[in-house]
Short mmCIF file of C-alpha atoms in Angstrom, two decimals:
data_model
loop_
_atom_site.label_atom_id
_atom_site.label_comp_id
_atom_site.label_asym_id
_atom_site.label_seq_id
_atom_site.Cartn_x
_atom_site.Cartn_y
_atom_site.Cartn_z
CA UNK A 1 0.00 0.00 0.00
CA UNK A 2 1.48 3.42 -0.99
CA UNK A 3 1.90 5.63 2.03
CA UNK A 4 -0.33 9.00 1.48
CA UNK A 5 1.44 12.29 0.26
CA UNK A 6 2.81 14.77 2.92
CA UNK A 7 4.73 13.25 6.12
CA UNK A 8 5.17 13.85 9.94
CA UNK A 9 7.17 17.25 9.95
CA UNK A 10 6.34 19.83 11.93
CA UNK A 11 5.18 23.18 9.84
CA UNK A 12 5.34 26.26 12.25
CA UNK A 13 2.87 27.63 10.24
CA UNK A 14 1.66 30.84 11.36
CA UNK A 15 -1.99 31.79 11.79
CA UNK A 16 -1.54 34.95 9.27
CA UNK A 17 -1.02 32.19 6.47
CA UNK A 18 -2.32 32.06 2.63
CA UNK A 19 -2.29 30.19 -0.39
CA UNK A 20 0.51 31.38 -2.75
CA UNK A 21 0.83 31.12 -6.77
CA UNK A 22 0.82 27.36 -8.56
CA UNK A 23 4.11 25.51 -9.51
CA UNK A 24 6.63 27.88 -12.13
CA UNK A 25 5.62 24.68 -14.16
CA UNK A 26 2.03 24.21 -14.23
CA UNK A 27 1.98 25.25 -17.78
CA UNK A 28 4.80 23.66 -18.96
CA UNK A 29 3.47 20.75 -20.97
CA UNK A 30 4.26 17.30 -19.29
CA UNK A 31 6.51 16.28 -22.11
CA UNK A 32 8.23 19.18 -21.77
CA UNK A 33 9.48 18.33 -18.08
CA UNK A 34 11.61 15.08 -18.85
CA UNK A 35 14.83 15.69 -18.13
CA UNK A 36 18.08 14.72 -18.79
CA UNK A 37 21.56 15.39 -16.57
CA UNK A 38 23.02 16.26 -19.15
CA UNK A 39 20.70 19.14 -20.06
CA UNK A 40 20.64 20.10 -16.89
CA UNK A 41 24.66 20.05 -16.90
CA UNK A 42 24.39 22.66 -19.68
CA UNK A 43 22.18 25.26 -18.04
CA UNK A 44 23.98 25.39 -14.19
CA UNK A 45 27.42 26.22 -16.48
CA UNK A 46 25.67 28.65 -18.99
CA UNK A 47 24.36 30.51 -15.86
CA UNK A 48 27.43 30.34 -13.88
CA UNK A 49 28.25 30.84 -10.38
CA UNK A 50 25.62 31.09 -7.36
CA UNK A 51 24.02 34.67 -7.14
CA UNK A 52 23.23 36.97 -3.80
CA UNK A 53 19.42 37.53 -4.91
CA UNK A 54 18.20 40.85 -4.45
CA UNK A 55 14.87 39.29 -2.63
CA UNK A 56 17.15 37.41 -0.03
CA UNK A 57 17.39 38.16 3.65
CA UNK A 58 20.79 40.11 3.99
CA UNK A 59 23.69 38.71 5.43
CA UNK A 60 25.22 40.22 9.47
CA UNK A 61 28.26 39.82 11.47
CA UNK A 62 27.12 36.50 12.79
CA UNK A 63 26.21 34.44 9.37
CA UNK A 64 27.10 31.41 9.54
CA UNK A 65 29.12 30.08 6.46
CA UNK A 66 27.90 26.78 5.00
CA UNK A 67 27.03 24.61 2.27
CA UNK A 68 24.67 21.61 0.83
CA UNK A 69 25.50 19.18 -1.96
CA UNK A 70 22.78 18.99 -4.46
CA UNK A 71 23.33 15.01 -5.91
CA UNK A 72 21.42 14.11 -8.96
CA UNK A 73 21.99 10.73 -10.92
CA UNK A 74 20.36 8.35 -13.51
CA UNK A 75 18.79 5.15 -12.77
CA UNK A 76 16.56 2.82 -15.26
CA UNK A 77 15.99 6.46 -17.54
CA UNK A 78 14.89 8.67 -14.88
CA UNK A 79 16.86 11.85 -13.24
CA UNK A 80 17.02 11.21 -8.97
CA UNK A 81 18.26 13.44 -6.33
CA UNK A 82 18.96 12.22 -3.12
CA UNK A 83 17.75 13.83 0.22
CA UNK A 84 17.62 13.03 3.73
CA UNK A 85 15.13 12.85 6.35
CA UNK A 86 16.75 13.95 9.41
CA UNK A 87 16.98 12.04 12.77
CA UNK A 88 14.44 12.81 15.67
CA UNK A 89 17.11 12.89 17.71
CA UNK A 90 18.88 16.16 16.81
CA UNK A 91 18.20 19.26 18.80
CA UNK A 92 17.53 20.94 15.54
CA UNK A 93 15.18 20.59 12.31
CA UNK A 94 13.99 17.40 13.55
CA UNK A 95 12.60 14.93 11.15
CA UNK A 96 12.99 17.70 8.19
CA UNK A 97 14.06 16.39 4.88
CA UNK A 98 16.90 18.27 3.65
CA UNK A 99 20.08 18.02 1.14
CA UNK A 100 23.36 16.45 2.90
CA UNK A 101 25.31 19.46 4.13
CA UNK A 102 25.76 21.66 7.20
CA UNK A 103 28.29 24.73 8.41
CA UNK A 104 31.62 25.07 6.83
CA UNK A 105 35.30 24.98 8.49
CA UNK A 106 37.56 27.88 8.89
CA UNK A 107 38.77 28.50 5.82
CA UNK A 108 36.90 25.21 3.75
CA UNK A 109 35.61 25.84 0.48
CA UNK A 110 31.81 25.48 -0.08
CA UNK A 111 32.76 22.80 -1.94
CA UNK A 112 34.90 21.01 0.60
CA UNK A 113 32.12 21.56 3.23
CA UNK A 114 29.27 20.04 0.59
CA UNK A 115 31.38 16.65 0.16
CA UNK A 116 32.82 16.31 3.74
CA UNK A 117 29.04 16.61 5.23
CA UNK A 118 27.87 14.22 2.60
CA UNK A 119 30.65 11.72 3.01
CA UNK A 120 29.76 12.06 6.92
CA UNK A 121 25.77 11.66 6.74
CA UNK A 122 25.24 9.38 4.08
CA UNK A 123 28.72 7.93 2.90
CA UNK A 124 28.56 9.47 -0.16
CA UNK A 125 32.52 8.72 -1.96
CA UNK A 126 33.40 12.09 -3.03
CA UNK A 127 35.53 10.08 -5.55
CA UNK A 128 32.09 9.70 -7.09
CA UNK A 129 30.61 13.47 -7.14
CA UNK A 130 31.41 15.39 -10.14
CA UNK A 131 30.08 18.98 -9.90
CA UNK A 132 28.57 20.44 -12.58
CA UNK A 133 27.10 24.38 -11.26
CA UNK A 134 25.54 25.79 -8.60
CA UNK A 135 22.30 27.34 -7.48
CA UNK A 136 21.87 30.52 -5.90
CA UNK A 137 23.21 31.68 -2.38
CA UNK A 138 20.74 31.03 0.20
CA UNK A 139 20.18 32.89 3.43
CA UNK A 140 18.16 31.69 5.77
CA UNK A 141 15.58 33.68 8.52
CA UNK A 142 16.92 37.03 9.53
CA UNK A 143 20.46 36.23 8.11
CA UNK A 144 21.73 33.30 10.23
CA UNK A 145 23.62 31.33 7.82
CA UNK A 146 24.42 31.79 4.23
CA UNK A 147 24.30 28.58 2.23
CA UNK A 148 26.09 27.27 -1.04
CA UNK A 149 24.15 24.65 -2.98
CA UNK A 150 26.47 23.06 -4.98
CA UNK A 151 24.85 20.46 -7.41
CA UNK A 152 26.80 17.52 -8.40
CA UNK A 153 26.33 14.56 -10.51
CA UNK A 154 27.16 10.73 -9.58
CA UNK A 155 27.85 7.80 -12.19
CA UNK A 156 24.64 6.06 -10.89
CA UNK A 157 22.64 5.06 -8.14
CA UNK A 158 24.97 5.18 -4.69
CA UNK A 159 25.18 2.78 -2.41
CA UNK A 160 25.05 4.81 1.18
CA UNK A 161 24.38 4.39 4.56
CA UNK A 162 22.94 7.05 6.75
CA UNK A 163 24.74 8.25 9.68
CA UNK A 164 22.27 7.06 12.13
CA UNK A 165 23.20 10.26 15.07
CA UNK A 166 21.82 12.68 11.92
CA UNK A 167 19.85 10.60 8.94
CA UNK A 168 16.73 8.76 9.89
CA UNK A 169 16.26 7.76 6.01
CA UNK A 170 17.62 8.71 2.56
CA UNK A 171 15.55 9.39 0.13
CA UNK A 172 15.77 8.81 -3.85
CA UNK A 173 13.30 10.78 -4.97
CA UNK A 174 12.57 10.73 -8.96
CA UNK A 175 12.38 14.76 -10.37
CA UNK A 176 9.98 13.74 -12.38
CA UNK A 177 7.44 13.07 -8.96
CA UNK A 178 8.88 16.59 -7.69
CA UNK A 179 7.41 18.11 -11.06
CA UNK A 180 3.64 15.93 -11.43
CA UNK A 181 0.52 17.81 -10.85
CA UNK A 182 -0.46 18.20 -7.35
CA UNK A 183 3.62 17.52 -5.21
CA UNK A 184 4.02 21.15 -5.26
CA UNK A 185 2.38 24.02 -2.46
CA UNK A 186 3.18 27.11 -2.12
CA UNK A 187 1.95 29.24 1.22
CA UNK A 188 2.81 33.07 1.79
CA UNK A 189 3.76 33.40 5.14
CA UNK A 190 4.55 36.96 7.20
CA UNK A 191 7.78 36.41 8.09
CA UNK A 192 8.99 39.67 10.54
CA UNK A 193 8.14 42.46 8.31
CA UNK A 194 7.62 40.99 4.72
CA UNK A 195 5.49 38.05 3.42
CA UNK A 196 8.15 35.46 2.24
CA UNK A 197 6.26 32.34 -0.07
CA UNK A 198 7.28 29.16 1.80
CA UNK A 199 7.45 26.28 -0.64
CA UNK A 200 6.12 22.87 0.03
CA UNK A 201 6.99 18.96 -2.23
CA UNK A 202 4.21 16.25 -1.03
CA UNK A 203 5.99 13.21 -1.13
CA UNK A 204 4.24 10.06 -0.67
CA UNK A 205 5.26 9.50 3.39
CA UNK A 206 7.77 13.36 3.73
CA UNK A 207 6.74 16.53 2.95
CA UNK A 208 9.87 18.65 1.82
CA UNK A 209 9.39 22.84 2.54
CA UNK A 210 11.81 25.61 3.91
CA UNK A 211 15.25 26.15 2.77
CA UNK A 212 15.72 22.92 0.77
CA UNK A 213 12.08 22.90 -0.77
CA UNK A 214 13.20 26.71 -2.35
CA UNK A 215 16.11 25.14 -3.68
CA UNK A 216 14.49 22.10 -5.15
CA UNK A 217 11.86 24.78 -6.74
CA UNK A 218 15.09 26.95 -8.27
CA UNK A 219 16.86 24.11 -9.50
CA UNK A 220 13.33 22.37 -11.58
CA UNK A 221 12.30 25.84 -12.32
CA UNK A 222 15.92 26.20 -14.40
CA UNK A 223 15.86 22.55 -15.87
CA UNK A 224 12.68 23.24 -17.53
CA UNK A 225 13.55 26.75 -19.00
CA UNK A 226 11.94 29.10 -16.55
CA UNK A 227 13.90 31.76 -14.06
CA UNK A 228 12.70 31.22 -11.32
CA UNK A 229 11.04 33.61 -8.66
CA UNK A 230 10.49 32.36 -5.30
CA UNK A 231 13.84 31.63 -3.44
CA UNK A 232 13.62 33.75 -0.92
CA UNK A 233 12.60 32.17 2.36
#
């Protein structure tokens, strides 16, 4: 039996809440939104290196540095990214699903941080990861920490094993379910002294929304031709 869309995280939605706008794709024709790594290769290097959006919280003194690796493969024709469901046992983001990653060393690249938090929650061989662009900076509520999603391509399915102190599950989640009818939300929620549109993926069993949900929704919103406009969180 197929477990029913949306999962067991906690939204702290607030009472003020809306409905926001349909997916970036809901008129892009179905055929239109197969895609192929390769493709999506081409686009991340045409557009080049991560922006600071102008629609992003600002950056302070105490922003944290850090970084997520984006890993996208394909299996029996279909693009995957993996994602993880976080443990219930961290003080933090319990339960959320989220891209392997977390706050960078002194000094460490964005790059470095992306495949030493992979290799540490998941297993992930960096010997495997091939980067191939990166999506736009991302800073989170009222500036604490400035992330780098680097996206990065693997031969083929990997074989990993969460880290069971942080990673409940890992998830291989097809884009092609990410982009059907009906897996994406969108809710405009005041956030301190703006509305900010909090994005939402109903997964059959997780529902994906905050930080990494606005980066899955930049990252589809490129691969099918469209610039996207709803990053900000």
């Amino acid at each position: 039996m197929t477990a029913p869309r949306g999962g067991a995280q906690r939204i702290p939605r607030p009472v003020a809440w809306r409905p926001g706008r349909p997916a970036p794709w809901a008129e892009v024709p179905a055929a239109a939104r197969i895609l192929a790594l390769t493709d999506l290769e081409r686009m991340l290097q045409a557009r080049g290196p991560g922006r600071m959006r102008a629609d992003n919280w600002r950056p302070n003194a105490t922003t944290r540095q850090s970084a997520v690796l984006v890993p996208l493969y394909e299996a029996d024709g279909e693009l995957h990214v993996v994602l993880t469901r976080r443990s219930s046992n961290l003080r933090s983001h319990t339960s959320e699903v989220s891209f392997p990653g977390g706050r960078s060393d002194e000094g460490e690249s964005p790059l470095a941080t992306a495949l030493r938090e992979a290799n540490e929650e998941i297993g992930l061989d960096h010997h495997l990861v091939r980067p191939i662009g990166e999506l736009d900076l991302f800073v989170t509520v009222g500036g604490a920490s400035l992330v780098h999603p680097v996206v990065a391509a693997l031969p083929g399915r990997p074989d990993l094993v969460p880290a069971p102190d942080e990673v409940a599950h890992i998830l291989h989640v097809p884009v092609a379910e990410l982009l059907a009818d009906g897996v994406f939300r969108e809710e405009i929620w005041p956030i301190f002294d703006r509305e900010r549109p909090i994005t939402f993926f109903e997964l059959y069993g997780d529902t994906v929304w905050g930080a990494t949900a606005a980066m899955l929704r930049q990252l589809l919103s490129l691969a099918v031709g469209l610039e996207d406009d709803g990053l900000a969180y």
